[in-house]
CSV table of C-alpha atoms in Angstrom, one decimal:
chain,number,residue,atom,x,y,z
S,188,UNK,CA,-26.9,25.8,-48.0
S,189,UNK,CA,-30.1,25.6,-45.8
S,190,UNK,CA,-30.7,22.3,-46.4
S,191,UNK,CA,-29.7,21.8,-42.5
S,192,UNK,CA,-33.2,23.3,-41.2
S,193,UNK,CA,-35.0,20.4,-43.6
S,194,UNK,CA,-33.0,17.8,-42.0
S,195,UNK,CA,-33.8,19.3,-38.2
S,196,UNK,CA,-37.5,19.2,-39.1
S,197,UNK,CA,-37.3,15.9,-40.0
S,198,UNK,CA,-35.1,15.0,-37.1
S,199,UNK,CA,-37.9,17.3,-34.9
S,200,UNK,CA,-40.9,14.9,-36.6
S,201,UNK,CA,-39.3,11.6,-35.3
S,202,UNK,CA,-38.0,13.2,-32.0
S,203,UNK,CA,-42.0,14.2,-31.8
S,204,UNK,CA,-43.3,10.9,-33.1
S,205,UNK,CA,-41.0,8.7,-30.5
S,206,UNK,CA,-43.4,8.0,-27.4
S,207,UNK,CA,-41.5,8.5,-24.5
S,208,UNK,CA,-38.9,6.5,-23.5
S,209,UNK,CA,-39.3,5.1,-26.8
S,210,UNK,CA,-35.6,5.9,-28.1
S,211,UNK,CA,-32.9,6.0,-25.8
S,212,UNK,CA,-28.9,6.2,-26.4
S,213,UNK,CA,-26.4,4.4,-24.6
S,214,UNK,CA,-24.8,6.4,-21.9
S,215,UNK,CA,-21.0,5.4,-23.5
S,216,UNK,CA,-22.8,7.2,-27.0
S,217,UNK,CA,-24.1,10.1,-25.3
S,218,UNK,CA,-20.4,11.2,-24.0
S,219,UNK,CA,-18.4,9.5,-26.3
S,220,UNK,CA,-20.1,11.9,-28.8
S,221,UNK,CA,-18.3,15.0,-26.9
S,222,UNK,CA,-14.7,13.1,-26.9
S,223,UNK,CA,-12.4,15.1,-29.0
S,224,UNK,CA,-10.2,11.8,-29.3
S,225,UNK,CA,-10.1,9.7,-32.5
S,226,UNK,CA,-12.5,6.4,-32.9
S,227,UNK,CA,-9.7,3.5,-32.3
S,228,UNK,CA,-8.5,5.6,-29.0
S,229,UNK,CA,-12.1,6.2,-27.1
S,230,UNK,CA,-13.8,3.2,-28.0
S,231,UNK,CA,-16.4,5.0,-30.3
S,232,UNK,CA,-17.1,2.0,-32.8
S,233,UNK,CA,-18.3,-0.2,-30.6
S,234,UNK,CA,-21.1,2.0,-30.0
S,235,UNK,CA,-21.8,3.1,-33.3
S,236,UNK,CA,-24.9,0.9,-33.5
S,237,UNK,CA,-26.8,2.8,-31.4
S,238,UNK,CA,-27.0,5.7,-33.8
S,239,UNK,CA,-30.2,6.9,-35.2
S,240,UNK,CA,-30.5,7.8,-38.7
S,241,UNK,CA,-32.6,10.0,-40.6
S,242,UNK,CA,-32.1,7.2,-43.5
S,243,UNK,CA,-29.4,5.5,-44.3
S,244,UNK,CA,-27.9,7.9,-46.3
S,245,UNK,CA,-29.0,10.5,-44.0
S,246,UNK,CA,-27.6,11.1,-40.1
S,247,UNK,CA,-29.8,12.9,-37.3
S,248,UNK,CA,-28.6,16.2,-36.7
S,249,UNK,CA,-26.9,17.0,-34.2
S,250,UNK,CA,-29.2,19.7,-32.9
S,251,UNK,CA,-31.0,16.6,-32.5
S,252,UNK,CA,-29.6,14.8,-30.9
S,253,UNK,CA,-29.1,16.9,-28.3
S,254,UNK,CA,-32.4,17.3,-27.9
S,255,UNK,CA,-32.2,13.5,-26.9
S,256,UNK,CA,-29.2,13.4,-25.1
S,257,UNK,CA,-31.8,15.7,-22.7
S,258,UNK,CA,-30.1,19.1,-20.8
S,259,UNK,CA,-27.1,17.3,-19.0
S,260,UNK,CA,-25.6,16.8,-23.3
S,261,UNK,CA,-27.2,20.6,-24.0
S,262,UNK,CA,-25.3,22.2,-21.0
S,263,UNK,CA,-21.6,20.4,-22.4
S,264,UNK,CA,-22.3,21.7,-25.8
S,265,UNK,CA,-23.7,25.3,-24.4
S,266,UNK,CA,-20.4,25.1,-22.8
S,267,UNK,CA,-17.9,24.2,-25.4
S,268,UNK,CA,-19.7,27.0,-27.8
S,269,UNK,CA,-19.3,29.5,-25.4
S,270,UNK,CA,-16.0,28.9,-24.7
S,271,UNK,CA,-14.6,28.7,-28.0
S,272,UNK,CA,-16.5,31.9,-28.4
S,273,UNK,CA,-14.4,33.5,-26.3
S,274,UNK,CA,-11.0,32.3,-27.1
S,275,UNK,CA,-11.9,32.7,-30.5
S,276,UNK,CA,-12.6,36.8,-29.7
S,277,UNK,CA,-8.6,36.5,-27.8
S,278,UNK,CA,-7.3,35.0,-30.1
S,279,UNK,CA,-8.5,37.2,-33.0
S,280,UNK,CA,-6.8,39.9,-30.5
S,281,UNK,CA,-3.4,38.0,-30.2
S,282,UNK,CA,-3.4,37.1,-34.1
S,283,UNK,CA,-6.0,37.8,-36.4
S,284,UNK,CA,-5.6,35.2,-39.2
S,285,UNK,CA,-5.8,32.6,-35.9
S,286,UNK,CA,-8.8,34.4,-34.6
S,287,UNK,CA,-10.2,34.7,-38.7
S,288,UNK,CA,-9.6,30.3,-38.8
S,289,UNK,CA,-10.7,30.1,-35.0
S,290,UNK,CA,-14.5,31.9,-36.3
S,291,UNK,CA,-14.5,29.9,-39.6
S,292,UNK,CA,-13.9,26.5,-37.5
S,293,UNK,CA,-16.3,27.6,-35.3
S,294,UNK,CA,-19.3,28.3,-37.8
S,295,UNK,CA,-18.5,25.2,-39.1
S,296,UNK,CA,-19.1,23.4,-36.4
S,297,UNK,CA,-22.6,25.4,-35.8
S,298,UNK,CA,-23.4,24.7,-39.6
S,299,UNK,CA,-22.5,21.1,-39.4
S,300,UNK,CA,-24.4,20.2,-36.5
S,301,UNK,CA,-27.8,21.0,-38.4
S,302,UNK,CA,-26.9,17.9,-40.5
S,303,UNK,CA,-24.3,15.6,-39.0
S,304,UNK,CA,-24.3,14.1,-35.4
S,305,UNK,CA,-22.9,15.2,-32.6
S,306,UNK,CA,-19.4,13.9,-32.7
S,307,UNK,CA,-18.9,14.6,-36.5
S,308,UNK,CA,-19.8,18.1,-36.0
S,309,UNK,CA,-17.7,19.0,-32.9
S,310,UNK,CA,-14.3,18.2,-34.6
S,311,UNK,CA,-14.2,21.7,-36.1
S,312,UNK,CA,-15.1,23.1,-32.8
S,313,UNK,CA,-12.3,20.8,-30.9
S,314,UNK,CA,-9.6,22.3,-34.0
S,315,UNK,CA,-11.1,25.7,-33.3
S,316,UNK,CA,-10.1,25.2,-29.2
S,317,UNK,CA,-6.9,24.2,-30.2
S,318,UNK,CA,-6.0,26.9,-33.0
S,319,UNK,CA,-6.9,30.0,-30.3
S,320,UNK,CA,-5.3,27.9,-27.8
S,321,UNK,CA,-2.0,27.6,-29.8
S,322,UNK,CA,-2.3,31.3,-30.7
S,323,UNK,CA,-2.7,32.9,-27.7
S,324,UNK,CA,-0.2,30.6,-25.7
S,325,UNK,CA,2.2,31.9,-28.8
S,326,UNK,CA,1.1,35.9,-28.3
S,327,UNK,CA,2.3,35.3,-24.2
S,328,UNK,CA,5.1,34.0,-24.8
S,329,UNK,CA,6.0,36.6,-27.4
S,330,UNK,CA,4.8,39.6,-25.2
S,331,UNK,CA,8.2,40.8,-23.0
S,332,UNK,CA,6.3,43.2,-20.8
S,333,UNK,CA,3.1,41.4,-19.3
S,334,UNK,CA,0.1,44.1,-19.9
S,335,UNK,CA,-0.7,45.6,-16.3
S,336,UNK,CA,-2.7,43.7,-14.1
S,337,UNK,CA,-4.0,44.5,-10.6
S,338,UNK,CA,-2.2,47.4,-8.9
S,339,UNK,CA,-0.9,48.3,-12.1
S,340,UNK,CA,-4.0,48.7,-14.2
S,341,UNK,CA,-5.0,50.8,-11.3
S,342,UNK,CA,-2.0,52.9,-11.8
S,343,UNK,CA,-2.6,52.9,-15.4
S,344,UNK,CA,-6.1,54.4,-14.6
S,345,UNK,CA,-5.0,56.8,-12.3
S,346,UNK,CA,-1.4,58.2,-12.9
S,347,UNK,CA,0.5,60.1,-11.0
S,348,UNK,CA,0.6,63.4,-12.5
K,250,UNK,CA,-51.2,32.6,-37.8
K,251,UNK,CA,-48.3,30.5,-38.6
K,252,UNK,CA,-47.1,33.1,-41.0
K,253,UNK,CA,-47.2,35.7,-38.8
K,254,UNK,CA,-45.7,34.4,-36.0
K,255,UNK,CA,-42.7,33.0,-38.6
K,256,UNK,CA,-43.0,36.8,-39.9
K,257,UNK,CA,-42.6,38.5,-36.3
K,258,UNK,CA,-39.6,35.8,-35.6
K,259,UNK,CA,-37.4,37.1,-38.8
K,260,UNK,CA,-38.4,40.6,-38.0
K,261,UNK,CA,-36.9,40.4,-34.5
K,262,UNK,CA,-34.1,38.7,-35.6
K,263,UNK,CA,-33.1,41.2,-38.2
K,264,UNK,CA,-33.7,44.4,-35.9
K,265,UNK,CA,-31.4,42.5,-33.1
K,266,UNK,CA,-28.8,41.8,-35.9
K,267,UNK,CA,-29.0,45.3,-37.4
K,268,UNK,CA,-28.7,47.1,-33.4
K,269,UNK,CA,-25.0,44.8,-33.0
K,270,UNK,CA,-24.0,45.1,-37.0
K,271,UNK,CA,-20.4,47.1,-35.7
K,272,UNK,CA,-19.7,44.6,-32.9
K,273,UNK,CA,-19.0,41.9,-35.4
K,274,UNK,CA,-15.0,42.5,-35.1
K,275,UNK,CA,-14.2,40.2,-32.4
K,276,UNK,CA,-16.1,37.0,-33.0
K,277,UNK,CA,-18.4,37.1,-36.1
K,278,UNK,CA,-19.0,33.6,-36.1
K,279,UNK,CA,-21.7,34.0,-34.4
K,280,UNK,CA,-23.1,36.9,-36.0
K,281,UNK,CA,-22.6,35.4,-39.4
K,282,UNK,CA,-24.3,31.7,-38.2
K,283,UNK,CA,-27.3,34.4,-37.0
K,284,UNK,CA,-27.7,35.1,-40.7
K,285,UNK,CA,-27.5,32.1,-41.6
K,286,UNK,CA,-30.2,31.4,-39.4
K,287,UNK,CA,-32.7,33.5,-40.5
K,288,UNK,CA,-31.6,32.8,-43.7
K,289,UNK,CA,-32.6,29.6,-43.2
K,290,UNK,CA,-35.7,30.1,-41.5
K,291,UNK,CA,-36.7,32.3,-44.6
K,292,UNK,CA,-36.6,29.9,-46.6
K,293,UNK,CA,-38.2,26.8,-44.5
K,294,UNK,CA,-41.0,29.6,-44.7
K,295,UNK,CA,-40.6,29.8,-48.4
K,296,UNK,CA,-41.4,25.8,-48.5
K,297,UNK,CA,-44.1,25.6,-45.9
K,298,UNK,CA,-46.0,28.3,-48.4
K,299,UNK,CA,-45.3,25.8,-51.6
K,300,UNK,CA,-43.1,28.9,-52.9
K,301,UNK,CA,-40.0,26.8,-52.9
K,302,UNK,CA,-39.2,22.8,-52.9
K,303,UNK,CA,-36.5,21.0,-51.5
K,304,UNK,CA,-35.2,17.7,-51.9
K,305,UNK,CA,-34.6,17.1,-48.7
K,306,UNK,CA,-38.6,17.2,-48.1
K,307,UNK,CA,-39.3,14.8,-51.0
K,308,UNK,CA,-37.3,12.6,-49.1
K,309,UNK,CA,-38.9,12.6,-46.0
K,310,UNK,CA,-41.9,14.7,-46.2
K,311,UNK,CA,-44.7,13.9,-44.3
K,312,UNK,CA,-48.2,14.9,-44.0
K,313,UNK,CA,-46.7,16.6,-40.5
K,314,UNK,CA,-44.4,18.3,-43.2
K,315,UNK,CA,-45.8,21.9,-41.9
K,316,UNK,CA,-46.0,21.5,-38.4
K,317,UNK,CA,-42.7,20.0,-38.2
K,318,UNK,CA,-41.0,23.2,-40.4
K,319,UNK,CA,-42.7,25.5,-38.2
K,320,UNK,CA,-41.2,23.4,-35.0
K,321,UNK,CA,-37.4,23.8,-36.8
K,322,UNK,CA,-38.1,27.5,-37.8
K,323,UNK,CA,-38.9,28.2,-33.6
K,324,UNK,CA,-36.0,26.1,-32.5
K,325,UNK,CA,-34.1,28.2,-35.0
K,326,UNK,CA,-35.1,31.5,-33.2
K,327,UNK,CA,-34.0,29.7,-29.5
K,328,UNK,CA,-30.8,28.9,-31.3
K,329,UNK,CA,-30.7,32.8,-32.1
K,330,UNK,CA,-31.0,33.5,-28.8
K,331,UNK,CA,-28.7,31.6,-27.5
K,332,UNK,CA,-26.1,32.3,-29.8
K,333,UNK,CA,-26.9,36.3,-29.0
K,334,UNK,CA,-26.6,35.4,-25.5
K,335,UNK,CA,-23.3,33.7,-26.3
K,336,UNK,CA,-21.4,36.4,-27.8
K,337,UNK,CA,-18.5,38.1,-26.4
K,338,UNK,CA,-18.9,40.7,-28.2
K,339,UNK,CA,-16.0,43.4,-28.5
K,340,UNK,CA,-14.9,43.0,-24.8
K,341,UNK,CA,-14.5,46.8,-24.6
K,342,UNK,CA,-11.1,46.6,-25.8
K,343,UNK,CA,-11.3,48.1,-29.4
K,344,UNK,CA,-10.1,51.5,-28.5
K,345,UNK,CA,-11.5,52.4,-32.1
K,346,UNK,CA,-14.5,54.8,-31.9
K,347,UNK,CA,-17.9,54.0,-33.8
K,348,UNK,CA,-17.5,55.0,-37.2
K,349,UNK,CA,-14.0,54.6,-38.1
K,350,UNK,CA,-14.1,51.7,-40.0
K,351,UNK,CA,-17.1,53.1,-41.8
K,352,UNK,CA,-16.1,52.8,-45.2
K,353,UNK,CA,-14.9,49.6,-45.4
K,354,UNK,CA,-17.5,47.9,-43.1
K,355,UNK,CA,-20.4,49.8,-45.0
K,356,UNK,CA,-18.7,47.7,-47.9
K,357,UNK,CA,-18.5,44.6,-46.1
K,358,UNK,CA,-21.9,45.0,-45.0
K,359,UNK,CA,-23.1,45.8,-48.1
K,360,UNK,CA,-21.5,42.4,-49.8
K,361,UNK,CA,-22.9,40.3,-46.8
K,362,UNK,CA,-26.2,41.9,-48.0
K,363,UNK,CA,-25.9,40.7,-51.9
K,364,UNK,CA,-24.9,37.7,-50.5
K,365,UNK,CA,-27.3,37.1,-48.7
K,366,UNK,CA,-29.7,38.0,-51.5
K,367,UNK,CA,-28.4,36.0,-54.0
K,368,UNK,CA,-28.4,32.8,-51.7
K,369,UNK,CA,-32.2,33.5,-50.9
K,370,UNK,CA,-33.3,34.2,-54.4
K,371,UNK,CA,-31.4,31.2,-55.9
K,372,UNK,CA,-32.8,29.2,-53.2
K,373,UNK,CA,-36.4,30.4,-53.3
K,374,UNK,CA,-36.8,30.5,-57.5
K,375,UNK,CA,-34.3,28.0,-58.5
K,376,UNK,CA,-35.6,24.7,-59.3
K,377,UNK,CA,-33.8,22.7,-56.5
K,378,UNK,CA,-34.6,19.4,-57.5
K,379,UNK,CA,-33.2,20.3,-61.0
K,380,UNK,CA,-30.2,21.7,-59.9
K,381,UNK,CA,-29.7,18.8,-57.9
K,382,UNK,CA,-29.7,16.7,-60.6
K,383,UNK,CA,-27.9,18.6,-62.8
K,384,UNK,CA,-24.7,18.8,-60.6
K,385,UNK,CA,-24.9,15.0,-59.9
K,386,UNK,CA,-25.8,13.4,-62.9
K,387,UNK,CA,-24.9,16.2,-65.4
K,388,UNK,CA,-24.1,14.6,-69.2
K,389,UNK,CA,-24.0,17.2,-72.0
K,390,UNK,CA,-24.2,14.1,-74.4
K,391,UNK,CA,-27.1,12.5,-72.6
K,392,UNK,CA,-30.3,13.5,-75.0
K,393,UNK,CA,-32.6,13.4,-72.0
K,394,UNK,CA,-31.1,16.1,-70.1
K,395,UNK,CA,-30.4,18.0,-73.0
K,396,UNK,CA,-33.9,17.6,-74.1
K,397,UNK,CA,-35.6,18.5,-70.5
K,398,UNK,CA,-33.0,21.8,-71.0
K,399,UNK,CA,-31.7,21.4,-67.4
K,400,UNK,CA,-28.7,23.5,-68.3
K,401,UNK,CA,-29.6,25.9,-70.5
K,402,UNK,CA,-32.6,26.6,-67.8
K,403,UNK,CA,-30.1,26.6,-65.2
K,404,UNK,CA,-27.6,29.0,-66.8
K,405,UNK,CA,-30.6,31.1,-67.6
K,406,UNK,CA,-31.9,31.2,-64.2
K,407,UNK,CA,-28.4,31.8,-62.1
K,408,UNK,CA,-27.0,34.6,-64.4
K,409,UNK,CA,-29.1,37.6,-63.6
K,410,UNK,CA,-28.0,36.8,-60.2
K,411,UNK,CA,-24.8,36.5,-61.2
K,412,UNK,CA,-24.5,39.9,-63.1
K,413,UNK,CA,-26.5,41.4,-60.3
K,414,UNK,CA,-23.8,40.1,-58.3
K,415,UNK,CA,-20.8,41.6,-60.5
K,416,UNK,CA,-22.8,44.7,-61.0
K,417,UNK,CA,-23.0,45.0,-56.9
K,418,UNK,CA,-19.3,44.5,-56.1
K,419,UNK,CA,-17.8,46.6,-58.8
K,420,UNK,CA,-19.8,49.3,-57.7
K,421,UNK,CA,-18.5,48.5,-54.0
K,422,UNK,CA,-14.8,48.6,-55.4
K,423,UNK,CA,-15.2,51.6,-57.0
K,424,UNK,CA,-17.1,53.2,-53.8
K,425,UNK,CA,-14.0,51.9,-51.4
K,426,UNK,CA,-11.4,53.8,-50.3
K,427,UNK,CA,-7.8,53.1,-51.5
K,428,UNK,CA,-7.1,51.6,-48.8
K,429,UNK,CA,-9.9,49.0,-48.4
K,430,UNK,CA,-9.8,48.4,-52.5
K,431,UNK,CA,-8.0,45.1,-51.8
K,432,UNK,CA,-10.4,44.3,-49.3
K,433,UNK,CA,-13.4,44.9,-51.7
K,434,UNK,CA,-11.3,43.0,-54.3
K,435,UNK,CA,-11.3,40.0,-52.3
K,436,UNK,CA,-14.9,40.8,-51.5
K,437,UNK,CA,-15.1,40.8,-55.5
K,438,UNK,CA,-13.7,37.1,-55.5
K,439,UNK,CA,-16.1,36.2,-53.2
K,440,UNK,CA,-18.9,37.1,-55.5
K,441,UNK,CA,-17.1,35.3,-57.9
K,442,UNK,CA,-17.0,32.4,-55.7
K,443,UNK,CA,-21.1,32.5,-55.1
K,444,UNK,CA,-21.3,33.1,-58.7
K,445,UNK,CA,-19.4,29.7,-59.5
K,446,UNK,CA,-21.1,27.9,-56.9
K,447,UNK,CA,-24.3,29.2,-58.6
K,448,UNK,CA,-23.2,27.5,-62.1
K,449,UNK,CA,-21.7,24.2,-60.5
K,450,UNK,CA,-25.1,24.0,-58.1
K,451,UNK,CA,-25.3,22.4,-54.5
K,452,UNK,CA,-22.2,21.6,-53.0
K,453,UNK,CA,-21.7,22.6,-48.9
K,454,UNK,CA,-17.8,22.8,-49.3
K,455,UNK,CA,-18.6,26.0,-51.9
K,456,UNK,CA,-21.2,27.5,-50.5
K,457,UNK,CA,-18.9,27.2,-47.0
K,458,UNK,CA,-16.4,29.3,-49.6
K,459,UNK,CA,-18.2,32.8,-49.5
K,460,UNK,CA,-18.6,32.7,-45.9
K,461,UNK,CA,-14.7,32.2,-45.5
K,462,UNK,CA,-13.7,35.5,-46.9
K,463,UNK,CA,-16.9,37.2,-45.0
K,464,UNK,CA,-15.2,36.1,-41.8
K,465,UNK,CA,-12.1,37.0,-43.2
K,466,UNK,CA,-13.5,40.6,-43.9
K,467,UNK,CA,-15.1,40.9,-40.5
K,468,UNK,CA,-12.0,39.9,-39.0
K,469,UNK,CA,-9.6,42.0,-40.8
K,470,UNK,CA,-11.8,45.3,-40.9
K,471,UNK,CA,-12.0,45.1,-37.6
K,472,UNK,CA,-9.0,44.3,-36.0
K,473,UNK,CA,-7.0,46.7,-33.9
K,474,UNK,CA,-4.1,45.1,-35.8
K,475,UNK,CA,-5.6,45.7,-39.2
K,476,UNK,CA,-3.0,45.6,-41.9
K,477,UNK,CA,-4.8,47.8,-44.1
K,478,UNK,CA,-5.0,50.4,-40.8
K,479,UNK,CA,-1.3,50.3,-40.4
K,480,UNK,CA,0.0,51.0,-43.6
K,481,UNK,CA,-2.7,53.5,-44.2
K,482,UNK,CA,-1.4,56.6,-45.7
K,483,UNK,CA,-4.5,58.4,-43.9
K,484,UNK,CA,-3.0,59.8,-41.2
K,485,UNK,CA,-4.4,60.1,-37.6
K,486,UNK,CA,-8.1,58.9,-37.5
K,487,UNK,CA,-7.1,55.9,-39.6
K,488,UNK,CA,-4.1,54.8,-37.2
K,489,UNK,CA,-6.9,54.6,-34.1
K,490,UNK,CA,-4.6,57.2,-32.2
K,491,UNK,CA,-7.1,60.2,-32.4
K,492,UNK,CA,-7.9,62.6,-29.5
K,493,UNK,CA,-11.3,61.3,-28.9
K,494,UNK,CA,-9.9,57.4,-28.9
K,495,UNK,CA,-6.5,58.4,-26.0
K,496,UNK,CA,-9.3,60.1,-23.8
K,497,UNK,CA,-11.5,56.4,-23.9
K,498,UNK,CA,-11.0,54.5,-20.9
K,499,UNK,CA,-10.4,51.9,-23.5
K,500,UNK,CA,-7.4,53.2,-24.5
K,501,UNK,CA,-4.4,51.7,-23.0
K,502,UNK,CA,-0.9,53.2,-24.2
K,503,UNK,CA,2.3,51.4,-23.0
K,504,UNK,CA,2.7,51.9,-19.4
K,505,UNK,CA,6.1,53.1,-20.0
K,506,UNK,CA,5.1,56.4,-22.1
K,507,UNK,CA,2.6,57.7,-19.4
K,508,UNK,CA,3.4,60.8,-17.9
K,509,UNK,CA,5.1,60.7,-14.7
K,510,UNK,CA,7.0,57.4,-15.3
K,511,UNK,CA,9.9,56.4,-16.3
K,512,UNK,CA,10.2,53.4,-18.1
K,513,UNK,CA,6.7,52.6,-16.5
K,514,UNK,CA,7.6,53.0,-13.2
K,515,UNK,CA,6.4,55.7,-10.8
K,516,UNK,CA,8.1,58.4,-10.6
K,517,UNK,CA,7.5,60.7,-7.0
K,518,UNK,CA,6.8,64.3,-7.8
K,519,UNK,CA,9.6,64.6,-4.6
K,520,UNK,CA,12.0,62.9,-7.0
C-alpha cells in the first residue's frame, strides 16, 4: 500500500542525479500527458519513447514527473485536483453515491500518481470530472424551483415579518 | 536530526488532521489521501531506521537510499499541504451542528484508526519480501516454500492482527446506535476485507478495497441526505431540524414556508 513513497524516492534520486538539462521531455509528452482522450485519438504513441522509466518493469511516478515537466505541468495538475475537489464536494451534495464514486476516483488518482505516470494516473481523475459533472447537471435539471439566488437569498436572509 | 525533523513532520500532520476530523463529509478524499500520507511517511521512516524492508528498495536501493527517503518523506509533507490547502471543506452548507453525527462518526473514526493500525503494523513487522513472494509464487506442494514455512509464518504473523481487527469492530457494532448498526456492519466487512487482503498479501486493487467503504462511511455519515438520518426513528435532533440548527444562518428552509410569504413570494404587511 505504501509502496508509492519507495518508488518517488527512487524517482527523487534520479531526478537529483540528472545534471541539468540532462533529461528533458518532448513538449507533445509533457501535454499529451494531461489529454483526457484515448491514445489512437491524441497522438500519444508516437511519443511514448520519450518516457522515463524507473526500470523496465517500473514507471516514474507521476509526482515525478511533474517535478520535470517544471511549474507550468504542476500548475495544470494543481488545477485539475482542485477542481475535481470541488465538484466532487457538489456533487456529494446533489447525490451522495455520485459524490461517494467522485472521492474514491479522486484518491485514486492521488494514489496512482505516486507509482504510474502522469497520463495513467489522471484517467481516474478525468472519470471523477465527469461522474460529478453528470450528477450535478442531473440534480438541476431535476430541481423545479431554482434555490434563491441574488435578491432572493437576500430576502431569504431578511424576511419580511 | 533526520529523525526528528521526520518526527515533527508526522506530528504536525496528525494534529492538523485531528483539528478538521468533522469536516470530512463533503470531500474526504482528501482527508483520507492525508492519512495515507503520513501513513506512508511512517513507514519510509520505519525503512530509513532498518526497522522495516521493502522490495521496492532492494530493487533500486542505493547508497543515497537515506537521503533520497528523507527527500520523498518532505515532498510528502508539501503534498500535505497542498492537499490541506485544496480542500473545500464543508462549504458552510451542512446545516447539521457539531456533534450530531457523534456516534456514528466516533465509529467511523474509530475503524479508520484500526485501519490504519493494522496497515502500519503489517507493514512495519511483516516480512515484506516474504509476503511478496508468497502471493506470487505461492505452491503448497513446492517443498521449498513449505520448508522455509512462508505460510505458516505468514498466517502466524497476520492473525493477531486479524483478531485484533474482529475484536475492534465487534466492539464498534455493539457500541453503535441502531441506527448506524448497518453502517458499522459494513465497517465490519471492511475489516474483513483488510483481514483477507492480510492472508492473500500485496495486491493495490485490495488494499484500494478498505478505503472504498471508508469513503463510503465518510460520505454517508455525513451527508445532509443521509439515509440512515431519514429513516431514523430518533426524532428531532437526528432529522437535522432542531432549534439550534433553524436559527444557523446555514439553515435554508424552502422559501415558500417562510413567514410572510405565500408560496415564496412576498407578501405586504398592507395586503
Amino acid at each position: 500500500m505504501t509502496e508509492g513513497i519507495f518508488a518517488v524516492a527512487a524517482g527523487l534520486g534520479e531526478w537529483r542525479a540528472a545534471a541539468p538539462g540532462a533529461v528533458s521531455f518532448p513538449e507533445a509528452y509533457r501535454w499529451l500527458s494531461f489529454s483526457p482522450l484515448p491514445s489512437a485519438v491524441d497522438g500519444f504513441a508516437s511519443v511514448l519513447d520519450a518516457q522515463i522509466r524507473l526500470h523496465a518493469f517500473a514507471p516514474m511516478p507521476g509526482y515525478v514527473e511533474l517535478a520535470w515537466f517544471g511549474p507550468a505541468g504542476l500548475a495544470v495538475f494543481i488545477g485539475l485536483v482542485a477542481g475535481a475537489s470541488r465538484m466532487g464536494a457538489m456533487a456529494t451534495r446533489a447525490s451522495p453515491p455520485a459524490g461517494a464514486a467522485a472521492n474514491l476516483l479522486l484518491i485514486a488518482c492521488l494514489y496512482l500518481m505516486a507509482a504510474y505516470p502522469v497520463r495513467t494516473a489522471l484517467k481516474p481523475l478525468w472519470l471523477a470530472l465527469a461522474v460529478s459533472a453528470a450528477a450535478l447537471a442531473s440534480a438541476r435539471w431535476r430541481t423545479p424551483v431554482p434555490r434563491p439566488t441574488g435578491r432572493q437569498a437576500h430576502d431569504v436572509a431578511h424576511p419580511i415579518l | 536530526m533526520h529523525d526528528l525533523a521526520i518526527a515533527l513532520i508526522i506530528g504536525v500532520e496528525l494534529v492538523l488532521l485531528a483539528a478538521r476530523r468533522r469536516r470530512a463529509r463533503r470531500g474526504p478524499a482528501l482527508r483520507l489521501f492525508q492519512l495515507y500520507l503520513v501513513a506512508a511517511q511512517t513507514m519510509a521512516w520505519l525503512v530509513m531506521n532498518d526497522l522495516a524492508s521493502h522490495e521496492m528498495l532492494d530493487l533500486y536501493g542505493g547508497p543515497d537510499q537515506k537521503n533520497d527517503l528523507f527527500l520523498a518523506i518532505v515532498a510528502a509533507a508539501v503534498l500535505f499541504l497542498a492537499t490541506r490547502l485544496l480542500d473545500p471543506g464543508d462549504q458552510g452548507s451542512d446545516p447539521t451542528p457539531a456533534g450530531a453525527h457523534g456516534p456514528v462518526l466516533l465509529v467511523a473514526t474509530a475503524c479508520a484508526t484500526v485501519w490504519t493500525a493494522l496497515f502500519l503494523l503489517a507493514m512495519s513487522t511483516l516480512d515484506l519480501e516474504r509476503l511478496w513472494a508468497t502471493s506470487h509464487y505461492l505452491d503448497l506442494t513446492d517443498p521449498d516454500i513449505m520448508t522455509r514455512g512462508a505460510a505458516p509464518g505468514l498466517a502466524l504473523g497476520a492473525l493477531p492482527y486479524a483478531g485484533a481487527a474482529a475484536a475492534a469492530m465487534a466492539a464498534a457494532l455493539y457500541a453503535a446506535p441502531r441506527p448506524g448498526r448497518w453502517l458499522a456492519g459494513l465497517l465490519l466487512f471492511q475489516g474483513a476485507v483488510t483481514t483477507l487482503w492480510l492472508l492473500a498479501a500485496h495486491s493495490r486493487a485490495a488494499a484500494l478495497a478498505p478505503a472504498t467503504f471508508a469513503v463510503l462511511t465518510l460520505v454517508w455519515t455525513g451527508g445532509r441526505g443521509a439515509r440512515w438520518r431519514r429513516l431514523s426513528p430518533w426524532p428531532g435532533r437526528w432529522r437535522g431540524a432542531t432549534p439550534a440548527v433553524m436559527a444557523s444562518p446555514a439553515w435554508r428552509p424552502s422559501p415558500a414556508r417562510l413567514p410572510g410569504r405565500i408560496n415564496g413570494c412576498p407578501v405586504s404587511p398592507a395586503m
